[in-house]
Coordinates of C-alpha atoms in Angstrom, one line a residue:
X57 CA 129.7 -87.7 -51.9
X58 CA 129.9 -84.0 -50.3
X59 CA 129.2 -82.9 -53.9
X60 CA 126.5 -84.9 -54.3
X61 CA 124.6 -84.4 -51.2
X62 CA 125.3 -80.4 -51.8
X63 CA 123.7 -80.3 -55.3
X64 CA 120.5 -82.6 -54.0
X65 CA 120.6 -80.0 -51.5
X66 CA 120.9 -76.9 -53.3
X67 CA 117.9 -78.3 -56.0
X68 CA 115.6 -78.9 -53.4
X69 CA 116.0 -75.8 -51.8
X70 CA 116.7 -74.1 -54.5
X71 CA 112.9 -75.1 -56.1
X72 CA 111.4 -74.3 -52.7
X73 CA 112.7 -70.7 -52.9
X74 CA 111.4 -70.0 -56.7
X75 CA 108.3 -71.5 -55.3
X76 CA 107.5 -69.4 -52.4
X77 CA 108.7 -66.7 -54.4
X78 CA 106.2 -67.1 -56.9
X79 CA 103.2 -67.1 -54.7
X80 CA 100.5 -63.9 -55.0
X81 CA 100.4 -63.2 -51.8
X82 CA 103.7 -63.5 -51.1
X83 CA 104.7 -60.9 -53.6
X84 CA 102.3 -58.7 -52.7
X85 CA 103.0 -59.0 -48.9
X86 CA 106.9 -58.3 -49.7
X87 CA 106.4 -55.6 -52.2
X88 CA 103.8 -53.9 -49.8
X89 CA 106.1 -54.2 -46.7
X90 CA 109.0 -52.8 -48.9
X91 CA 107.4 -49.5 -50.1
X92 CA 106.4 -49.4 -46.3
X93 CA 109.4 -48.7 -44.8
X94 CA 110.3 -44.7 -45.9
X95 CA 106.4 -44.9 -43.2
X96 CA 108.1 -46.7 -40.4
X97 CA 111.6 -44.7 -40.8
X98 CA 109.9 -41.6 -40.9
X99 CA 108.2 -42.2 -37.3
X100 CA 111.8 -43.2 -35.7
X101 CA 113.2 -40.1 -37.0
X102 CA 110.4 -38.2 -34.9
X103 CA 110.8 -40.7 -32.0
X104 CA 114.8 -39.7 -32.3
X105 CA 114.2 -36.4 -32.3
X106 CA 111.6 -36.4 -29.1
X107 CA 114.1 -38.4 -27.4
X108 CA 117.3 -37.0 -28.2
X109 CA 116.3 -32.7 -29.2
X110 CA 113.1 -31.9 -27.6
X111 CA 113.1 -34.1 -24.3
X112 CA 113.7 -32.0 -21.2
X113 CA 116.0 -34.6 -19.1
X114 CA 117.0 -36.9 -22.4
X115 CA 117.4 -34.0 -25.1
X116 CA 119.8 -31.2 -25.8
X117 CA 116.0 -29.5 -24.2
X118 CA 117.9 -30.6 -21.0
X119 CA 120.3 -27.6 -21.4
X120 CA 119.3 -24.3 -20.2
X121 CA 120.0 -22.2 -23.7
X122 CA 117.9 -24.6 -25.3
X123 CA 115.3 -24.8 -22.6
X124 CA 112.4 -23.4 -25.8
X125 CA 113.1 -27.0 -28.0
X126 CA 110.6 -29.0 -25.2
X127 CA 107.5 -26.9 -26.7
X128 CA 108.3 -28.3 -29.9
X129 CA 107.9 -31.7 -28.9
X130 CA 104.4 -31.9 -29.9
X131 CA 106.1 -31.6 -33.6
X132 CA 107.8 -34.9 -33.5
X133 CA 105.0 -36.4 -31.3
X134 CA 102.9 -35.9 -34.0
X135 CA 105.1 -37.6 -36.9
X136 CA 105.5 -40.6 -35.1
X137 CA 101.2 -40.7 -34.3
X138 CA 100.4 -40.6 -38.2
X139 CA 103.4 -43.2 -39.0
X140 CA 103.1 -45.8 -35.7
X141 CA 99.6 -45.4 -34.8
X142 CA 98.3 -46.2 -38.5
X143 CA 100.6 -48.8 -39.9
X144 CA 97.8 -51.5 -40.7
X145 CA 96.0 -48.9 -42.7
X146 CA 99.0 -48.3 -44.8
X147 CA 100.0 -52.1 -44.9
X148 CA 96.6 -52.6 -45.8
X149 CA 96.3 -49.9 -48.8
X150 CA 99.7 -50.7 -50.3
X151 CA 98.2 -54.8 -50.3
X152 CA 95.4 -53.4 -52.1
X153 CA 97.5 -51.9 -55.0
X154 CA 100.2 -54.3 -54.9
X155 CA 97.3 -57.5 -55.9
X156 CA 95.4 -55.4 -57.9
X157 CA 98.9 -54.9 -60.0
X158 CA 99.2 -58.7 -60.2
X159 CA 95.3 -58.8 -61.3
X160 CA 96.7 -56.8 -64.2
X161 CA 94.4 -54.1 -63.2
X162 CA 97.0 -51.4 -61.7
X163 CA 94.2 -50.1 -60.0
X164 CA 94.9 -47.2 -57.3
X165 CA 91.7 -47.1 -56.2
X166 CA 91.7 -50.8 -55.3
X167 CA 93.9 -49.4 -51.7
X168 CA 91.0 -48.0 -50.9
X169 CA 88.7 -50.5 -51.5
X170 CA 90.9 -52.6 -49.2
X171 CA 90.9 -50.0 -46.3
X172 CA 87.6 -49.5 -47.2
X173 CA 86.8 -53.4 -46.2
X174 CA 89.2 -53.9 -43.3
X175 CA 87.4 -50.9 -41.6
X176 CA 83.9 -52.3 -42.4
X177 CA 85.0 -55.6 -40.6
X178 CA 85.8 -53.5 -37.4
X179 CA 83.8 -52.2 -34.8
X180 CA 83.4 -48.0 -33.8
X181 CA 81.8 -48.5 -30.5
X182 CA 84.4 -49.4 -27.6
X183 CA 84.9 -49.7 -23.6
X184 CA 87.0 -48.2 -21.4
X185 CA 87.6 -47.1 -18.1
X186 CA 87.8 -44.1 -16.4
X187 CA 90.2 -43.2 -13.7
X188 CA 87.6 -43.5 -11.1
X189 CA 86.6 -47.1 -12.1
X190 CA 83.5 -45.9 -14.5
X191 CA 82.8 -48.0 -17.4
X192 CA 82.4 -44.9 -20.6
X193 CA 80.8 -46.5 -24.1
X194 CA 82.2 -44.4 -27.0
X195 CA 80.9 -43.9 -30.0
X196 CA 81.9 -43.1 -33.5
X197 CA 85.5 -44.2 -32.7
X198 CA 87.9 -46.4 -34.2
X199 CA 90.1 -48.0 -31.3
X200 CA 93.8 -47.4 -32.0
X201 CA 94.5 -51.7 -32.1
X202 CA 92.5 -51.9 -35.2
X203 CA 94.9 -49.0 -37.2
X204 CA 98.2 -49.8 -35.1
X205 CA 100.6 -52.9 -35.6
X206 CA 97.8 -55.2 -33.5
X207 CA 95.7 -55.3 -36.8
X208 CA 98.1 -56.2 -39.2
X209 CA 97.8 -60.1 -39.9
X210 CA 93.2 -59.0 -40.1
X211 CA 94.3 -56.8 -42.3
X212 CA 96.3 -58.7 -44.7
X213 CA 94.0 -61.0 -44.7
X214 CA 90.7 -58.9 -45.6
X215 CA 93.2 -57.0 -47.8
X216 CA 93.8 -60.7 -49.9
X217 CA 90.0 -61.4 -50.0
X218 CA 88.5 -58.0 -50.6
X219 CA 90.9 -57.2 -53.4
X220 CA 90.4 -60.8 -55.3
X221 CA 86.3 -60.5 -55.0
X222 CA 87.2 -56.9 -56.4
X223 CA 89.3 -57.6 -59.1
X224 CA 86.8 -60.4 -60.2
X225 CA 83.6 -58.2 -59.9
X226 CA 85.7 -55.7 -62.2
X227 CA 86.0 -58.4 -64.8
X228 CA 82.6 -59.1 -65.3
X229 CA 81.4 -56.9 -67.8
X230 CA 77.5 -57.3 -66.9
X231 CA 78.5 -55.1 -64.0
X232 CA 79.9 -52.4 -66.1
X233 CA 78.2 -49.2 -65.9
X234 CA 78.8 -47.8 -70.0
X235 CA 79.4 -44.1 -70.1
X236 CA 78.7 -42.4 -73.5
X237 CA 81.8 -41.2 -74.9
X238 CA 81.4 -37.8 -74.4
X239 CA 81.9 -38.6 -70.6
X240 CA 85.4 -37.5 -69.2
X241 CA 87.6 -41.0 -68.6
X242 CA 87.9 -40.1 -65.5
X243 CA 84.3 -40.0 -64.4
X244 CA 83.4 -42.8 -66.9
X245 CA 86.5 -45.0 -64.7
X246 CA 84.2 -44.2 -61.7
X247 CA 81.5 -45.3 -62.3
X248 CA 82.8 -48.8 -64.1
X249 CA 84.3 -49.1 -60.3
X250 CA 80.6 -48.3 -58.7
X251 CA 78.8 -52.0 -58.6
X252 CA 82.0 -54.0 -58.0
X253 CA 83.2 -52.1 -54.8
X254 CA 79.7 -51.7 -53.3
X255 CA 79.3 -55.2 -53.5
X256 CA 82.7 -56.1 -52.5
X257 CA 82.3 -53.3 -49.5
X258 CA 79.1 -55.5 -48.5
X259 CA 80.0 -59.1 -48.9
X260 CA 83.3 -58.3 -46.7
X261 CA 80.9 -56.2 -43.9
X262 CA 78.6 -59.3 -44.1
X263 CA 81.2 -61.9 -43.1
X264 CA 82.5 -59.7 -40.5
X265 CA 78.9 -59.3 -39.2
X266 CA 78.2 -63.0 -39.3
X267 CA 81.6 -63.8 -37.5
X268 CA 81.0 -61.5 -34.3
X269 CA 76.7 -63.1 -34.5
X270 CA 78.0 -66.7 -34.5
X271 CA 80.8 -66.3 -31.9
X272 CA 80.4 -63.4 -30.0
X273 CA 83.7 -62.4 -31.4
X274 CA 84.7 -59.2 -33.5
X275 CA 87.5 -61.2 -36.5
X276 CA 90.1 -58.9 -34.9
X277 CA 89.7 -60.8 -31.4
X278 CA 90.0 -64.3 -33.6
X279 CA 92.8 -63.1 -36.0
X280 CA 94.9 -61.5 -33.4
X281 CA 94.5 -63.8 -30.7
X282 CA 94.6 -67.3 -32.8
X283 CA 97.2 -66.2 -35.7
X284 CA 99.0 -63.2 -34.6
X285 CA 100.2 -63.1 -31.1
X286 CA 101.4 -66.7 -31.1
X287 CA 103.6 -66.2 -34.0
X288 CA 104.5 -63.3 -32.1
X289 CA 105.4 -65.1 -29.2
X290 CA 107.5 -67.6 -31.2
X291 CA 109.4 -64.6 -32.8
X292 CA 109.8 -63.1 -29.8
X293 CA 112.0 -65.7 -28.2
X294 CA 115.3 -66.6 -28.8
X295 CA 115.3 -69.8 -30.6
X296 CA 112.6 -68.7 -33.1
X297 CA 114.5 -65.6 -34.5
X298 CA 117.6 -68.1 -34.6
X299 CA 115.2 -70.9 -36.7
X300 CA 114.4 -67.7 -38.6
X301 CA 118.2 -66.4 -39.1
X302 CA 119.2 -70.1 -39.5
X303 CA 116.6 -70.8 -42.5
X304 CA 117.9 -67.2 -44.3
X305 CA 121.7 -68.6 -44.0
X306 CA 120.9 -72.1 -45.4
X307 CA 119.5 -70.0 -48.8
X308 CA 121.8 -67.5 -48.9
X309 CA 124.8 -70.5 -49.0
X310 CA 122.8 -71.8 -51.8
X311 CA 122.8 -68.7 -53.5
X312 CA 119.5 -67.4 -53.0
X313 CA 118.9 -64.2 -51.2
X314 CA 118.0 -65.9 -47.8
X315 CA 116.7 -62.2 -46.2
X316 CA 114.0 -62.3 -48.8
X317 CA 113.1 -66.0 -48.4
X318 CA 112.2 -64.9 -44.9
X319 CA 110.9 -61.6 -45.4
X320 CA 107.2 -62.5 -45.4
X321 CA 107.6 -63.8 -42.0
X322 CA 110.2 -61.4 -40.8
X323 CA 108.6 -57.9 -41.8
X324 CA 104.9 -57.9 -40.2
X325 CA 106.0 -59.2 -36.8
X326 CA 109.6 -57.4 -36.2
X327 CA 108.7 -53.9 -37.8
X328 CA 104.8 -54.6 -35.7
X329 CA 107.8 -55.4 -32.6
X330 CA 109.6 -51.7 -32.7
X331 CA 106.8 -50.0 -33.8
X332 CA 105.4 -51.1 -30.1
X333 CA 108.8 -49.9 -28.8
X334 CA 108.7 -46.6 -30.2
X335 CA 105.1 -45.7 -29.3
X336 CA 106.1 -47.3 -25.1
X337 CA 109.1 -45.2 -25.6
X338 CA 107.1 -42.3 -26.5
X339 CA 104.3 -42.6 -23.8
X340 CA 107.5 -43.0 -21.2
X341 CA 106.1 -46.6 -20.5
X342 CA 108.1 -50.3 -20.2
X343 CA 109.7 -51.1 -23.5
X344 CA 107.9 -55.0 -24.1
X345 CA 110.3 -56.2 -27.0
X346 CA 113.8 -57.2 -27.0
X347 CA 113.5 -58.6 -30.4
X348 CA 112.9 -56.1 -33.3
X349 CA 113.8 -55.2 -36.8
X350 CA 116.7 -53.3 -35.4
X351 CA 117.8 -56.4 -33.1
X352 CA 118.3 -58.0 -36.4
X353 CA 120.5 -55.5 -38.0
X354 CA 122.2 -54.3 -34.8
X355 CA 123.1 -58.2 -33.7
X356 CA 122.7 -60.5 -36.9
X357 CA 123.8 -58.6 -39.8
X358 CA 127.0 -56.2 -38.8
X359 CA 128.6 -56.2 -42.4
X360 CA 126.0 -58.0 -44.1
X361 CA 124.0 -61.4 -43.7
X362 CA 126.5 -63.7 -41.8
X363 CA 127.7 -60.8 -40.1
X364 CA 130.6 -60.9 -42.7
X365 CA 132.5 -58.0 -41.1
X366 CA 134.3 -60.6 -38.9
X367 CA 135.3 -62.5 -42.2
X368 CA 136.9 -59.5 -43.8
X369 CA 138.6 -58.6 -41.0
X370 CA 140.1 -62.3 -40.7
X371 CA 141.3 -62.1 -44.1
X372 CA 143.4 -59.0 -43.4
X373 CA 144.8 -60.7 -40.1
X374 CA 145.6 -63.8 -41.2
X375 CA 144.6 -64.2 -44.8
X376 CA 147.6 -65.5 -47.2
X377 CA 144.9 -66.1 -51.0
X378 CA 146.1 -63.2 -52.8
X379 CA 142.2 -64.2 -54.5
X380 CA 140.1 -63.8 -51.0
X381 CA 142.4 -60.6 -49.8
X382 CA 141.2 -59.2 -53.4
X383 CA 137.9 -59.7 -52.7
X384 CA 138.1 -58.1 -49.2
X385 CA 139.6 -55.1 -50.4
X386 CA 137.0 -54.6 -52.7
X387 CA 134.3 -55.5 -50.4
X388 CA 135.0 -53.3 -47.1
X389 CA 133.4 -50.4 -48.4
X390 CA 129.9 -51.8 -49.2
X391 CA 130.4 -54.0 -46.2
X392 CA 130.6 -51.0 -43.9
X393 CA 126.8 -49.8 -45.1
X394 CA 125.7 -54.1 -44.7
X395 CA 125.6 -54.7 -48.1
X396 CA 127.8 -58.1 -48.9
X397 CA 126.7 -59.8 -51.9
X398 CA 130.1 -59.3 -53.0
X399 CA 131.2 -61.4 -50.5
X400 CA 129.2 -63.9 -50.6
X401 CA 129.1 -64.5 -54.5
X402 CA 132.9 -63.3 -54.9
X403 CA 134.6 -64.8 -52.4
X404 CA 132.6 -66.9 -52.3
X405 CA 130.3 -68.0 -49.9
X406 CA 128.0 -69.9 -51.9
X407 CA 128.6 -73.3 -52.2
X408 CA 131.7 -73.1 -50.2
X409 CA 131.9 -75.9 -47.5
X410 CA 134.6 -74.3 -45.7
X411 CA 133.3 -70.4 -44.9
X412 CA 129.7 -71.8 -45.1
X413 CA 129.8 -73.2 -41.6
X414 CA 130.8 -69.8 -40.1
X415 CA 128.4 -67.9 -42.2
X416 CA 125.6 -70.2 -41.1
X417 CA 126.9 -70.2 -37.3
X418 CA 128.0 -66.5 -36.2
X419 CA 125.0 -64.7 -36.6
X420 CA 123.3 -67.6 -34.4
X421 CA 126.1 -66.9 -31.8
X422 CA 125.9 -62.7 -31.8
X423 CA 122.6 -62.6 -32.0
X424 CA 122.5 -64.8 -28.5
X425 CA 124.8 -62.5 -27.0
X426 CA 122.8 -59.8 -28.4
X427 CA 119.4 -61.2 -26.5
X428 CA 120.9 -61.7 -23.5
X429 CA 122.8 -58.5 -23.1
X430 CA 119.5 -56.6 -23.4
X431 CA 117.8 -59.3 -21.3
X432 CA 120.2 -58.7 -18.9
X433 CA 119.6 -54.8 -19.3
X434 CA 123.5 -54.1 -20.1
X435 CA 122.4 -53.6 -23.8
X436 CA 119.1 -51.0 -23.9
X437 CA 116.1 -52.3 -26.0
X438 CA 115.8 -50.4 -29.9
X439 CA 112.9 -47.7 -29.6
X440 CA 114.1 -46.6 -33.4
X441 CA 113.8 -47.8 -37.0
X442 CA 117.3 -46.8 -38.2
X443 CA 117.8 -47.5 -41.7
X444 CA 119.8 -51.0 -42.5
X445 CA 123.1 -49.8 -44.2
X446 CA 123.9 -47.7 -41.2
X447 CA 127.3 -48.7 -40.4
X448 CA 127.7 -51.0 -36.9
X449 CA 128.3 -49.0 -34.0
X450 CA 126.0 -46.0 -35.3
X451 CA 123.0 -47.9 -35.7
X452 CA 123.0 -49.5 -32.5
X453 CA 123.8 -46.5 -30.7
X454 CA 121.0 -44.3 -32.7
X455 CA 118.2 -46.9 -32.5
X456 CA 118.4 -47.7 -28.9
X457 CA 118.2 -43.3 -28.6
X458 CA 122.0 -42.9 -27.0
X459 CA 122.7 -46.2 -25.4
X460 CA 126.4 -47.4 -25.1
X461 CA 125.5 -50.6 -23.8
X462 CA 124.4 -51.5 -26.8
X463 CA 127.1 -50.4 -28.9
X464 CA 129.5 -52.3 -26.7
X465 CA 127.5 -55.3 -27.0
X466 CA 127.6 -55.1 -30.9
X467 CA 131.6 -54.7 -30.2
X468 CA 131.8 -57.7 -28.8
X469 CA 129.9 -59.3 -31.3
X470 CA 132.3 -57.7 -34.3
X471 CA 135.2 -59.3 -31.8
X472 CA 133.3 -62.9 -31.7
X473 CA 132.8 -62.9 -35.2
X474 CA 136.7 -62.6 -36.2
X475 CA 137.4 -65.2 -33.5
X476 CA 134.7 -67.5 -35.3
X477 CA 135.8 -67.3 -38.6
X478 CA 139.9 -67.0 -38.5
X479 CA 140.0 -70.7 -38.2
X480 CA 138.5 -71.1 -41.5
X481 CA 140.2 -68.3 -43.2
X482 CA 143.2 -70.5 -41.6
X483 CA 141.7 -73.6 -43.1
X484 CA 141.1 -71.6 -46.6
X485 CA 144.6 -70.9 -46.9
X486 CA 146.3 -74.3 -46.0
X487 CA 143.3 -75.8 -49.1
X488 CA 144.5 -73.5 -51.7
X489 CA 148.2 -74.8 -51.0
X490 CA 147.4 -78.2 -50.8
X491 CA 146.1 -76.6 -54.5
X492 CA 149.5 -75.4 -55.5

């Protein structure tokens, strides 16, 4: 009966997976978000290097001999403004390109088309105030929330519906401006693009002008407001990154890559979370976020999904199946860089009943203790984007800019996770000599 319920299981989720992963948008989203991250890396690597070279009471700065390395922080200031600061107009450019490859029109020039349509949508005129209390109009500016994290879920969206009119315009061939042959193909390519981006340009303007004359509202205001910030909210708290880790576990036991499943959800708001980190750390304000994309890796995913470090580790203690001490021997070195498909399709993991349930239930557990060590303030909040197969320990300690707390916080989750899963490296070996 355990069988049985397993396989229903594993064919309903199984045909859910292939069917989100077959939607457009999704694709595009994860594809987009993918070639994104070298962008977001780049910017922690400046934020690092403000923090731990250049500062004058955090840096090496801090030490007389290397007093001159504060006047260079203006260098890595200045990375992390063109990574952090523009992210949605990346996010939005990639989308472009990524649909207009599914469009079977590989067209680079639809990225800008897409930038060109989610800046048309936003306003150049904004308010703020002066030290003094003076309200100051300016003019001729773009407000940092529409390029920063803030307009991500607008942009996505006017990247989706700009693109699609685009692609469709491009198709029809009454719209095609014929060059004679003698034309370079270049030029000729140009002008074939001229009718369907003006008009895509314009429809997209149009609909963001009728939004702000029917509600008063710019479609930032609605998007962020109504879409963005309560899915941020949800993320932000505990249980919904655990509903989030949970749902990746279930499809990973059912051998489908569960990180991707969630990716769609999991990249725009946790990569939008440190990139808000990174630019409070920078501007010496109140870190907001406790969880990030490097929460994830620090606290979730020591070793792998299912923070499998804890399983090898068991198997060496305790472990008698010469087949799972194989496995483990052959699986520490990717392990130590997170990368444990071996694990979980050698050991295996998959379909396995017995290390499922720890798989499923550790990362819940550390990354619980993970949130409430940096609630508590013992563990410091991640200001950094440190790459994912940076060993545990290291990664925690670089993307929180030199905090111990936080690398004895992911010790004692490397410590919880042996405890969790000796009793069913235990129960593994008393199955395979009931086998025998």
């Amino acid at each position: 009966m355990g069988n049985s319920f397993l396989d229903k299981m594993t064919t309903v989720l199984g045909g859910f997976a292939n069917w989100v992963n077959s939607l457009r948008y999704i694709i595009v989203i994860k594809n987009a978000f993918a070639a994104l991250i070298p962008v977001i890396i780049t910017g922690a690597f400046g934020t690092l290097f403000s923090a731990m070279v250049f500062n004058a009471e955090t840096g090496l700065a801090k030490f007389a001999p290397l007093r001159f390395l504060a006047d260079l922080q203006p260098i890595s200031s200045g990375i992390s403004y063109v990574t952090l600061s523009f992210l949605t107009i990346y996010v939005v450019f990639l989308m472009g390109i990524e649909l207009s490859k599914l469009n079977n029109q590989n067209n680079v020039f639809a990225g800008i088309v897409a930038v060109m349509s989610y800046l048309s949508v936003n306003p150049t005129i904004f308010e703020f105030i002066t030290e003094d209390q003076k309200s100051v109009m300016v003019s001729n500016a773009l407000a940092k929330q529409y390029t920063d994290t803030k307009g991500l879920f607008l942009g996505m969206i006017v990247a989706v519906l700009a693109i699609e009119l685009y692609s469709w315009l491009n198709r029809q061939d009454k719209l095609q401006i014929k060059m004679p042959d003698t034309v370079p193909p270049s030029v000729a390519k140009s002008f074939s693009a001229l009718f369907p981006t003006v008009i895509t340009v314009s429809v997209i303007a149009t609909g963001g002008f009728i939004i702000k004359a029917l509600t008063g509202l710019y479609a930032y205001d609605i998007i962020y407001n109504i879409v963005q910030k309560p899915l941020e909210g949800v993320v932000q708290g505990l249980p919904g990154i655990l509903l989030l880790v949970f749902v990746a576990q279930v499809f990973w036991v059912i051998g489908i890559h569960g990180n991707q499943m969630v990716k769609p959800i999991r990249e725009p708001l946790l990569l939008a979370a440190i990139a808000v980190n990174t630019e409070a750390f920078q501007a010496g304000k109140e870190l907001p976020n406790i969880i990030t994309m490097p929460f994830w890796d620090m606290y979730m995913s020591m070793g792998g999904s299912g923070v499998t470090i804890g399983l090898l580790v068991s198997i060496f203690l305790v472990g008698k199946r010469d087949d799972m001490k194989e496995i483990t021997k052959l699986s520490i070195g990717p392990s130590i860089f997170n990368i444990n498909e071996p694990v979980i399709f050698g050991m295996p993991i998959m379909l396995n009943p017995i290390l499922a349930i720890p798989f499923i239930i550790t990362p819940l557990v550390t990354g619980t203790i993970g949130y409430f060590a940096t609630a508590m303030g013992f563990a410091a909040r991640a200001v950094v984007m440190v790459p994912w197969p940076t060993p545990p320990l290291i990664n925690g300690y670089l993307a929180t800019a030199g905090n111990w707390g936080a690398v004895a916080t992911q010790a004692i989750c490397i410590v919880v996770s042996i405890l969790l899963y000796l009793p069913f490296v235990k129960i593994a070996n008393r199955e395979q000599l009931v086998k025998d």
